[in-house]
């Protein structure tokens, strides 16, 4: 099949590369000339494990190209995927669909032959029907179908998610469109991965409902963690105990500083707004959004307690600031809420993160970036684990504790235990939802 992918951001680039690895001819289109130049030079503008090698393999095979020439990309295309951003619109929580609608209009203006226009972007219910109206209005003579094909990619594991999905959701209205989509996903069908065919609205709803439910699981366990601290329970044991129930499952039950990233924050806000507009309030989702913000502030409180109630003139070493490990994505990372509160209160904050600096320097101009965490620990008053990169799971805790002016740790990802910290010589340790000690 011949595929045009509009948008060479995270979703578009990963999807385009993986489709080409299926054996399809893929052209990725983006309006940013510098991004296209970098891709044509073999440089990957995002950090995603394995993506650079897969991209190079398919470019060399002649199945993958990058351009800013939309008419050329659409020439003889069987399907065009719209994979542009849908950020939260300022002021009202709605998803900003201006990029999606602009892409649909541009496709319609230059398309000549039948194609399926597929929405990969996360869009509110009713968006695909509006895309159909835009295309028909812009080019009344164009023969086309619209399809909804939401993505379910986890940053840091996106290639595996695409190649071995839990399911593929395809919303279509005609057999012709269904056949095109079936051919595109034929490699997965042949390996018995579930491909669910729905109507347009159901496909759109599945994406929002899935993300909202996962965000709810994270927020639920974070509330349970707060209660555990009050009553003496251990949230890690609680998570294991409830996660073994097959009706609940053990994923997304890890207590921490709250969810962030490119999907959950904007999608929960958009989902809540969709419910409000439809006079069917999503009260659970609205609570999830509010609680997640409180969780971040609770982390600041933990750090403040370890600093004897004041951040002034304290040196704080922070390990990890991306919203999760194995990505360079800083969008809505808890660090963006937590660390400005700390620096504004007078602390000197040093940050170590394997991939976060590229985006993080502009977003957090008041922190100091360093690569040698052991050197940075010299004279520190507090060390904070904020993102659980593998590099931080086997630290020489005794060396760190010895180097610090005040050997105190805020383990906000529960990487270690109070026993680990005590054995290494830490005078104070706090985790999320489990046993802590201060000035022991």
GROMACS .gro file of C-alpha atoms in nm:
model
  440
    1UNK     CA    1   0.000   0.000   0.000
    2UNK     CA    2   0.100   0.364  -0.052
    3UNK     CA    3   0.061   0.577   0.259
    4UNK     CA    4   0.107   0.948   0.325
    5UNK     CA    5   0.159   1.044   0.690
    6UNK     CA    6   0.087   1.408   0.770
    7UNK     CA    7   0.285   1.511   1.074
    8UNK     CA    8   0.631   1.379   1.162
    9UNK     CA    9   0.592   1.426   1.535
   10UNK     CA   10   0.589   1.144   1.786
   11UNK     CA   11   0.280   0.957   1.664
   12UNK     CA   12   0.328   1.028   1.294
   13UNK     CA   13   0.695   0.937   1.286
   14UNK     CA   14   0.662   0.615   1.484
   15UNK     CA   15   0.355   0.510   1.284
   16UNK     CA   16   0.515   0.597   0.950
   17UNK     CA   17   0.834   0.408   1.029
   18UNK     CA   18   0.642   0.102   1.150
   19UNK     CA   19   0.408   0.101   0.849
   20UNK     CA   20   0.712   0.107   0.621
   21UNK     CA   21   0.853  -0.189   0.814
   22UNK     CA   22   0.529  -0.373   0.732
   23UNK     CA   23   0.635  -0.338   0.368
   24UNK     CA   24   0.422  -0.037   0.271
   25UNK     CA   25   0.557   0.266   0.083
   26UNK     CA   26   0.536   0.559   0.324
   27UNK     CA   27   0.597   0.929   0.278
   28UNK     CA   28   0.598   1.142   0.594
   29UNK     CA   29   0.502   1.505   0.543
   30UNK     CA   30   0.578   1.791   0.779
   31UNK     CA   31   0.572   2.170   0.743
   32UNK     CA   32   0.889   2.213   0.949
   33UNK     CA   33   1.174   2.222   0.692
   34UNK     CA   34   1.441   2.171   0.957
   35UNK     CA   35   1.269   1.855   1.082
   36UNK     CA   36   1.246   1.714   0.730
   37UNK     CA   37   1.612   1.802   0.665
   38UNK     CA   38   1.717   1.623   0.983
   39UNK     CA   39   1.511   1.315   0.897
   40UNK     CA   40   1.653   1.304   0.547
   41UNK     CA   41   1.999   1.322   0.704
   42UNK     CA   42   1.912   1.019   0.916
   43UNK     CA   43   1.864   1.213   1.241
   44UNK     CA   44   1.565   1.128   1.460
   45UNK     CA   45   1.425   1.443   1.629
   46UNK     CA   46   1.274   1.252   1.924
   47UNK     CA   47   1.412   0.994   2.162
   48UNK     CA   48   1.241   0.657   2.126
   49UNK     CA   49   1.442   0.337   2.179
   50UNK     CA   50   1.505   0.152   1.852
   51UNK     CA   51   1.344   0.413   1.626
   52UNK     CA   52   1.668   0.536   1.468
   53UNK     CA   53   1.772   0.189   1.354
   54UNK     CA   54   1.426   0.102   1.218
   55UNK     CA   55   1.408   0.433   1.033
   56UNK     CA   56   1.749   0.384   0.873
   57UNK     CA   57   1.660   0.028   0.769
   58UNK     CA   58   1.344   0.132   0.584
   59UNK     CA   59   1.493   0.443   0.425
   60UNK     CA   60   1.771   0.220   0.288
   61UNK     CA   61   1.509  -0.023   0.158
   62UNK     CA   62   1.338   0.260  -0.032
   63UNK     CA   63   1.009   0.227   0.156
   64UNK     CA   64   1.032   0.543   0.368
   65UNK     CA   65   1.067   0.905   0.259
   66UNK     CA   66   1.034   1.250   0.417
   67UNK     CA   67   0.912   1.565   0.247
   68UNK     CA   68   0.728   1.895   0.293
   69UNK     CA   69   0.570   1.856  -0.054
   70UNK     CA   70   0.212   1.747   0.020
   71UNK     CA   71   0.091   1.713  -0.343
   72UNK     CA   72   0.382   1.482  -0.421
   73UNK     CA   73   0.316   1.274  -0.110
   74UNK     CA   74  -0.052   1.229  -0.204
   75UNK     CA   75   0.025   1.116  -0.558
   76UNK     CA   76  -0.124   0.766  -0.590
   77UNK     CA   77  -0.169   0.734  -0.212
   78UNK     CA   78  -0.419   0.471  -0.097
   79UNK     CA   79  -0.452   0.634   0.244
   80UNK     CA   80  -0.344   0.956   0.410
   81UNK     CA   81  -0.305   0.958   0.787
   82UNK     CA   82  -0.350   1.281   0.983
   83UNK     CA   83  -0.116   1.268   1.283
   84UNK     CA   84  -0.087   1.629   1.394
   85UNK     CA   85  -0.108   1.772   1.744
   86UNK     CA   86  -0.432   1.827   1.936
   87UNK     CA   87  -0.310   2.024   2.238
   88UNK     CA   88  -0.541   2.150   2.508
   89UNK     CA   89  -0.701   2.475   2.398
   90UNK     CA   90  -0.630   2.759   2.636
   91UNK     CA   91  -0.911   2.864   2.860
   92UNK     CA   92  -1.169   2.591   2.809
   93UNK     CA   93  -1.001   2.248   2.819
   94UNK     CA   94  -1.114   2.154   2.467
   95UNK     CA   95  -0.876   1.978   2.229
   96UNK     CA   96  -0.745   2.228   1.975
   97UNK     CA   97  -0.850   2.082   1.640
   98UNK     CA   98  -0.719   2.363   1.422
   99UNK     CA   99  -0.421   2.158   1.299
  100UNK     CA  100  -0.641   1.857   1.221
  101UNK     CA  101  -0.895   2.060   1.026
  102UNK     CA  102  -0.624   2.254   0.843
  103UNK     CA  103  -0.461   1.926   0.737
  104UNK     CA  104  -0.794   1.789   0.613
  105UNK     CA  105  -0.855   2.102   0.409
  106UNK     CA  106  -0.506   2.094   0.259
  107UNK     CA  107  -0.545   1.727   0.165
  108UNK     CA  108  -0.879   1.795  -0.001
  109UNK     CA  109  -0.739   2.089  -0.196
  110UNK     CA  110  -0.470   1.882  -0.371
  111UNK     CA  111  -0.608   1.524  -0.374
  112UNK     CA  112  -0.721   1.387  -0.711
  113UNK     CA  113  -0.793   1.018  -0.671
  114UNK     CA  114  -0.982   0.803  -0.422
  115UNK     CA  115  -0.818   0.769  -0.084
  116UNK     CA  116  -0.907   0.698   0.274
  117UNK     CA  117  -0.841   0.994   0.503
  118UNK     CA  118  -0.748   0.842   0.837
  119UNK     CA  119  -0.732   1.028   1.167
  120UNK     CA  120  -0.447   0.908   1.389
  121UNK     CA  121  -0.459   1.214   1.613
  122UNK     CA  122  -0.661   1.192   1.934
  123UNK     CA  123  -0.981   1.383   1.856
  124UNK     CA  124  -1.315   1.443   2.029
  125UNK     CA  125  -1.625   1.253   1.927
  126UNK     CA  126  -1.768   1.392   1.604
  127UNK     CA  127  -1.437   1.515   1.463
  128UNK     CA  128  -1.414   1.257   1.185
  129UNK     CA  129  -1.760   1.347   1.059
  130UNK     CA  130  -1.655   1.712   1.056
  131UNK     CA  131  -1.343   1.615   0.859
  132UNK     CA  132  -1.571   1.452   0.605
  133UNK     CA  133  -1.774   1.771   0.575
  134UNK     CA  134  -1.460   1.983   0.536
  135UNK     CA  135  -1.319   1.761   0.261
  136UNK     CA  136  -1.652   1.744   0.074
  137UNK     CA  137  -1.692   2.121   0.095
  138UNK     CA  138  -1.335   2.191  -0.016
  139UNK     CA  139  -1.333   1.943  -0.306
  140UNK     CA  140  -1.688   1.833  -0.397
  141UNK     CA  141  -1.562   1.606  -0.677
  142UNK     CA  142  -1.317   1.407  -0.465
  143UNK     CA  143  -1.393   1.040  -0.406
  144UNK     CA  144  -1.290   0.960  -0.049
  145UNK     CA  145  -1.375   0.790   0.278
  146UNK     CA  146  -1.295   0.890   0.635
  147UNK     CA  147  -1.162   0.650   0.897
  148UNK     CA  148  -1.076   0.680   1.266
  149UNK     CA  149  -0.768   0.486   1.375
  150UNK     CA  150  -0.657   0.604   1.720
  151UNK     CA  151  -0.309   0.526   1.845
  152UNK     CA  152  -0.224   0.347   2.170
  153UNK     CA  153   0.151   0.398   2.189
  154UNK     CA  154   0.343   0.418   2.514
  155UNK     CA  155   0.642   0.645   2.491
  156UNK     CA  156   0.954   0.439   2.550
  157UNK     CA  157   0.786   0.124   2.417
  158UNK     CA  158   0.612   0.262   2.108
  159UNK     CA  159   0.763   0.032   1.848
  160UNK     CA  160   0.670  -0.280   2.040
  161UNK     CA  161   0.322  -0.138   2.099
  162UNK     CA  162   0.277  -0.080   1.726
  163UNK     CA  163   0.417  -0.415   1.618
  164UNK     CA  164   0.250  -0.619   1.895
  165UNK     CA  165  -0.063  -0.425   1.987
  166UNK     CA  166  -0.326  -0.523   2.240
  167UNK     CA  167  -0.572  -0.424   1.969
  168UNK     CA  168  -0.610  -0.206   1.659
  169UNK     CA  169  -0.924   0.006   1.648
  170UNK     CA  170  -1.061   0.106   1.307
  171UNK     CA  171  -1.371   0.319   1.271
  172UNK     CA  172  -1.516   0.314   0.918
  173UNK     CA  173  -1.847   0.358   0.741
  174UNK     CA  174  -1.796   0.176   0.409
  175UNK     CA  175  -1.669  -0.162   0.299
  176UNK     CA  176  -1.430   0.008   0.061
  177UNK     CA  177  -1.260   0.194   0.345
  178UNK     CA  178  -1.264  -0.119   0.560
  179UNK     CA  179  -1.083  -0.311   0.286
  180UNK     CA  180  -0.812  -0.046   0.256
  181UNK     CA  181  -0.757  -0.043   0.632
  182UNK     CA  182  -0.756  -0.423   0.642
  183UNK     CA  183  -0.483  -0.430   0.379
  184UNK     CA  184  -0.276  -0.173   0.570
  185UNK     CA  185  -0.297  -0.379   0.888
  186UNK     CA  186  -0.278  -0.717   0.714
  187UNK     CA  187   0.061  -0.806   0.875
  188UNK     CA  188  -0.099  -0.779   1.219
  189UNK     CA  189  -0.414  -0.963   1.115
  190UNK     CA  190  -0.204  -1.253   0.987
  191UNK     CA  191  -0.041  -1.278   1.331
  192UNK     CA  192  -0.382  -1.284   1.504
  193UNK     CA  193  -0.364  -0.947   1.677
  194UNK     CA  194  -0.719  -0.820   1.746
  195UNK     CA  195  -0.847  -0.567   1.493
  196UNK     CA  196  -1.173  -0.410   1.605
  197UNK     CA  197  -1.400  -0.252   1.346
  198UNK     CA  198  -1.640   0.009   1.479
  199UNK     CA  199  -1.830   0.319   1.371
  200UNK     CA  200  -1.649   0.653   1.376
  201UNK     CA  201  -1.788   0.775   1.706
  202UNK     CA  202  -1.709   0.454   1.893
  203UNK     CA  203  -1.349   0.457   1.772
  204UNK     CA  204  -1.309   0.815   1.893
  205UNK     CA  205  -1.467   0.728   2.227
  206UNK     CA  206  -1.249   0.420   2.281
  207UNK     CA  207  -0.934   0.631   2.278
  208UNK     CA  208  -1.058   0.882   2.534
  209UNK     CA  209  -1.220   0.621   2.758
  210UNK     CA  210  -0.901   0.409   2.761
  211UNK     CA  211  -0.674   0.697   2.857
  212UNK     CA  212  -0.916   0.829   3.116
  213UNK     CA  213  -0.942   0.485   3.277
  214UNK     CA  214  -0.565   0.444   3.295
  215UNK     CA  215  -0.528   0.792   3.442
  216UNK     CA  216  -0.794   0.695   3.696
  217UNK     CA  217  -0.597   0.386   3.802
  218UNK     CA  218  -0.285   0.596   3.857
  219UNK     CA  219  -0.474   0.858   4.054
  220UNK     CA  220  -0.659   0.598   4.260
  221UNK     CA  221  -0.339   0.430   4.375
  222UNK     CA  222  -0.189   0.769   4.457
  223UNK     CA  223  -0.484   0.845   4.683
  224UNK     CA  224  -0.449   0.501   4.841
  225UNK     CA  225  -0.078   0.577   4.893
  226UNK     CA  226  -0.164   0.893   5.088
  227UNK     CA  227  -0.398   0.691   5.311
  228UNK     CA  228  -0.135   0.419   5.356
  229UNK     CA  229   0.103   0.678   5.497
  230UNK     CA  230  -0.159   0.782   5.752
  231UNK     CA  231  -0.249   0.432   5.873
  232UNK     CA  232   0.084   0.251   5.841
  233UNK     CA  233   0.014   0.031   5.538
  234UNK     CA  234   0.257  -0.018   5.246
  235UNK     CA  235   0.116   0.082   4.907
  236UNK     CA  236   0.350  -0.155   4.723
  237UNK     CA  237   0.202  -0.448   4.910
  238UNK     CA  238  -0.148  -0.311   4.856
  239UNK     CA  239  -0.085  -0.267   4.482
  240UNK     CA  240   0.039  -0.625   4.457
  241UNK     CA  241  -0.254  -0.756   4.655
  242UNK     CA  242  -0.521  -0.587   4.446
  243UNK     CA  243  -0.335  -0.618   4.114
  244UNK     CA  244  -0.340  -0.996   4.130
  245UNK     CA  245  -0.717  -0.978   4.099
  246UNK     CA  246  -0.778  -1.048   3.731
  247UNK     CA  247  -1.061  -0.797   3.724
  248UNK     CA  248  -0.821  -0.521   3.829
  249UNK     CA  249  -0.480  -0.609   3.685
  250UNK     CA  250  -0.138  -0.499   3.807
  251UNK     CA  251  -0.056  -0.229   3.552
  252UNK     CA  252  -0.076   0.144   3.629
  253UNK     CA  253  -0.088   0.075   4.002
  254UNK     CA  254   0.251   0.225   4.090
  255UNK     CA  255   0.228   0.516   4.331
  256UNK     CA  256   0.428   0.826   4.248
  257UNK     CA  257   0.419   1.201   4.183
  258UNK     CA  258   0.120   1.194   3.947
  259UNK     CA  259   0.070   1.133   3.576
  260UNK     CA  260   0.202   1.356   3.300
  261UNK     CA  261   0.305   1.326   2.937
  262UNK     CA  262   0.156   1.401   2.600
  263UNK     CA  263  -0.171   1.208   2.642
  264UNK     CA  264  -0.324   1.171   2.988
  265UNK     CA  265  -0.333   1.539   3.093
  266UNK     CA  266  -0.481   1.674   2.770
  267UNK     CA  267  -0.708   1.376   2.705
  268UNK     CA  268  -0.865   1.375   3.052
  269UNK     CA  269  -0.932   1.748   3.022
  270UNK     CA  270  -1.082   1.706   2.675
  271UNK     CA  271  -1.292   1.407   2.787
  272UNK     CA  272  -1.429   1.602   3.081
  273UNK     CA  273  -1.514   1.890   2.850
  274UNK     CA  274  -1.687   1.658   2.602
  275UNK     CA  275  -1.907   1.532   2.887
  276UNK     CA  276  -1.992   1.886   2.996
  277UNK     CA  277  -2.086   1.990   2.643
  278UNK     CA  278  -2.305   1.680   2.605
  279UNK     CA  279  -2.476   1.747   2.942
  280UNK     CA  280  -2.338   1.415   3.067
  281UNK     CA  281  -2.069   1.515   3.319
  282UNK     CA  282  -1.769   1.286   3.359
  283UNK     CA  283  -1.747   1.346   3.732
  284UNK     CA  284  -1.493   1.071   3.797
  285UNK     CA  285  -1.262   1.210   3.530
  286UNK     CA  286  -1.303   1.561   3.666
  287UNK     CA  287  -1.202   1.432   4.011
  288UNK     CA  288  -0.902   1.251   3.861
  289UNK     CA  289  -0.777   1.578   3.711
  290UNK     CA  290  -0.813   1.763   4.043
  291UNK     CA  291  -0.655   1.488   4.252
  292UNK     CA  292  -0.359   1.457   4.016
  293UNK     CA  293  -0.275   1.822   4.073
  294UNK     CA  294  -0.297   1.773   4.449
  295UNK     CA  295  -0.063   1.474   4.428
  296UNK     CA  296   0.211   1.694   4.279
  297UNK     CA  297   0.174   1.946   4.560
  298UNK     CA  298   0.191   1.661   4.813
  299UNK     CA  299   0.533   1.572   4.672
  300UNK     CA  300   0.651   1.928   4.736
  301UNK     CA  301   0.532   1.886   5.095
  302UNK     CA  302   0.737   1.568   5.134
  303UNK     CA  303   1.048   1.744   5.011
  304UNK     CA  304   0.981   2.041   5.238
  305UNK     CA  305   0.950   1.817   5.543
  306UNK     CA  306   1.289   1.665   5.463
  307UNK     CA  307   1.434   2.017   5.445
  308UNK     CA  308   1.309   2.107   5.794
  309UNK     CA  309   1.032   2.326   5.660
  310UNK     CA  310   1.238   2.557   5.438
  311UNK     CA  311   1.396   2.532   5.094
  312UNK     CA  312   1.594   2.852   5.142
  313UNK     CA  313   1.968   2.803   5.076
  314UNK     CA  314   1.922   2.428   5.036
  315UNK     CA  315   2.107   2.231   4.766
  316UNK     CA  316   1.875   1.970   4.614
  317UNK     CA  317   1.978   1.703   4.364
  318UNK     CA  318   1.694   1.574   4.143
  319UNK     CA  319   1.725   1.249   3.950
  320UNK     CA  320   1.497   1.243   3.645
  321UNK     CA  321   1.258   1.509   3.517
  322UNK     CA  322   1.096   1.357   3.207
  323UNK     CA  323   0.740   1.243   3.273
  324UNK     CA  324   0.853   0.878   3.251
  325UNK     CA  325   1.175   0.689   3.172
  326UNK     CA  326   1.291   0.604   2.820
  327UNK     CA  327   1.162   0.926   2.665
  328UNK     CA  328   1.278   1.286   2.629
  329UNK     CA  329   0.920   1.412   2.656
  330UNK     CA  330   0.869   1.686   2.916
  331UNK     CA  331   0.504   1.761   2.836
  332UNK     CA  332   0.310   1.805   3.160
  333UNK     CA  333   0.582   1.623   3.353
  334UNK     CA  334   0.530   1.646   3.732
  335UNK     CA  335   0.874   1.808   3.748
  336UNK     CA  336   0.735   2.115   3.574
  337UNK     CA  337   0.502   2.173   3.870
  338UNK     CA  338   0.725   2.051   4.152
  339UNK     CA  339   1.065   2.204   4.077
  340UNK     CA  340   0.959   2.566   4.008
  341UNK     CA  341   0.795   2.568   4.352
  342UNK     CA  342   1.125   2.458   4.504
  343UNK     CA  343   1.351   2.702   4.319
  344UNK     CA  344   1.109   2.988   4.385
  345UNK     CA  345   1.144   2.915   4.757
  346UNK     CA  346   1.519   2.967   4.744
  347UNK     CA  347   1.668   2.624   4.673
  348UNK     CA  348   1.955   2.550   4.437
  349UNK     CA  349   1.831   2.260   4.225
  350UNK     CA  350   2.066   2.036   4.029
  351UNK     CA  351   1.915   1.796   3.774
  352UNK     CA  352   2.044   1.472   3.625
  353UNK     CA  353   1.837   1.315   3.344
  354UNK     CA  354   1.961   1.094   3.057
  355UNK     CA  355   1.735   1.259   2.796
  356UNK     CA  356   1.548   1.549   2.956
  357UNK     CA  357   1.790   1.834   2.900
  358UNK     CA  358   1.703   1.905   2.535
  359UNK     CA  359   1.348   2.012   2.621
  360UNK     CA  360   1.396   2.079   2.990
  361UNK     CA  361   1.649   2.363   2.969
  362UNK     CA  362   1.395   2.602   2.820
  363UNK     CA  363   1.109   2.482   3.042
  364UNK     CA  364   1.302   2.501   3.369
  365UNK     CA  365   1.557   2.782   3.331
  366UNK     CA  366   1.624   2.806   3.706
  367UNK     CA  367   1.774   2.460   3.753
  368UNK     CA  368   2.133   2.351   3.696
  369UNK     CA  369   2.191   2.059   3.461
  370UNK     CA  370   2.469   1.813   3.529
  371UNK     CA  371   2.571   1.464   3.420
  372UNK     CA  372   2.777   1.347   3.718
  373UNK     CA  373   2.527   1.275   3.993
  374UNK     CA  374   2.794   1.169   4.242
  375UNK     CA  375   2.978   1.499   4.202
  376UNK     CA  376   2.646   1.684   4.227
  377UNK     CA  377   2.569   1.506   4.554
  378UNK     CA  378   2.866   1.677   4.723
  379UNK     CA  379   2.725   1.907   4.989
  380UNK     CA  380   2.361   1.840   4.893
  381UNK     CA  381   2.085   1.866   5.151
  382UNK     CA  382   1.835   1.642   4.971
  383UNK     CA  383   1.834   1.394   4.684
  384UNK     CA  384   1.505   1.337   4.502
  385UNK     CA  385   1.417   1.050   4.267
  386UNK     CA  386   1.151   1.194   4.040
  387UNK     CA  387   1.175   0.969   3.731
  388UNK     CA  388   1.268   0.601   3.762
  389UNK     CA  389   1.529   0.568   3.488
  390UNK     CA  390   1.715   0.237   3.504
  391UNK     CA  391   2.037   0.433   3.568
  392UNK     CA  392   1.897   0.530   3.907
  393UNK     CA  393   1.799   0.180   4.023
  394UNK     CA  394   2.144   0.060   4.132
  395UNK     CA  395   2.308   0.368   4.282
  396UNK     CA  396   2.590   0.357   4.533
  397UNK     CA  397   2.369   0.495   4.808
  398UNK     CA  398   2.643   0.485   5.071
  399UNK     CA  399   2.871   0.697   4.853
  400UNK     CA  400   2.590   0.948   4.798
  401UNK     CA  401   2.496   0.966   5.166
  402UNK     CA  402   2.858   1.021   5.266
  403UNK     CA  403   2.900   1.304   5.014
  404UNK     CA  404   2.587   1.494   5.116
  405UNK     CA  405   2.580   1.771   5.374
  406UNK     CA  406   2.251   1.630   5.504
  407UNK     CA  407   2.187   1.273   5.390
  408UNK     CA  408   1.817   1.282   5.311
  409UNK     CA  409   1.623   1.119   5.027
  410UNK     CA  410   1.278   1.178   4.878
  411UNK     CA  411   1.216   0.860   4.679
  412UNK     CA  412   0.907   0.967   4.485
  413UNK     CA  413   0.907   0.654   4.264
  414UNK     CA  414   0.963   0.394   4.539
  415UNK     CA  415   1.281   0.271   4.372
  416UNK     CA  416   1.443   0.190   4.708
  417UNK     CA  417   1.314   0.109   5.056
  418UNK     CA  418   1.355   0.264   5.396
  419UNK     CA  419   1.579  -0.031   5.482
  420UNK     CA  420   1.803   0.040   5.181
  421UNK     CA  421   1.837   0.404   5.279
  422UNK     CA  422   1.899   0.330   5.646
  423UNK     CA  423   2.167   0.071   5.564
  424UNK     CA  424   2.342   0.325   5.338
  425UNK     CA  425   2.356   0.578   5.617
  426UNK     CA  426   2.077   0.816   5.521
  427UNK     CA  427   1.951   1.011   5.819
  428UNK     CA  428   1.608   1.067   5.660
  429UNK     CA  429   1.406   0.895   5.390
  430UNK     CA  430   1.056   0.945   5.251
  431UNK     CA  431   0.877   0.743   4.985
  432UNK     CA  432   0.523   0.743   4.847
  433UNK     CA  433   0.277   0.532   5.041
  434UNK     CA  434   0.522   0.325   5.244
  435UNK     CA  435   0.750   0.337   5.545
  436UNK     CA  436   0.960   0.650   5.589
  437UNK     CA  437   1.173   0.795   5.864
  438UNK     CA  438   1.308   1.139   5.942
  439UNK     CA  439   1.606   1.221   6.165
  440UNK     CA  440   1.624   0.865   6.287
   0.00000   0.00000   0.00000
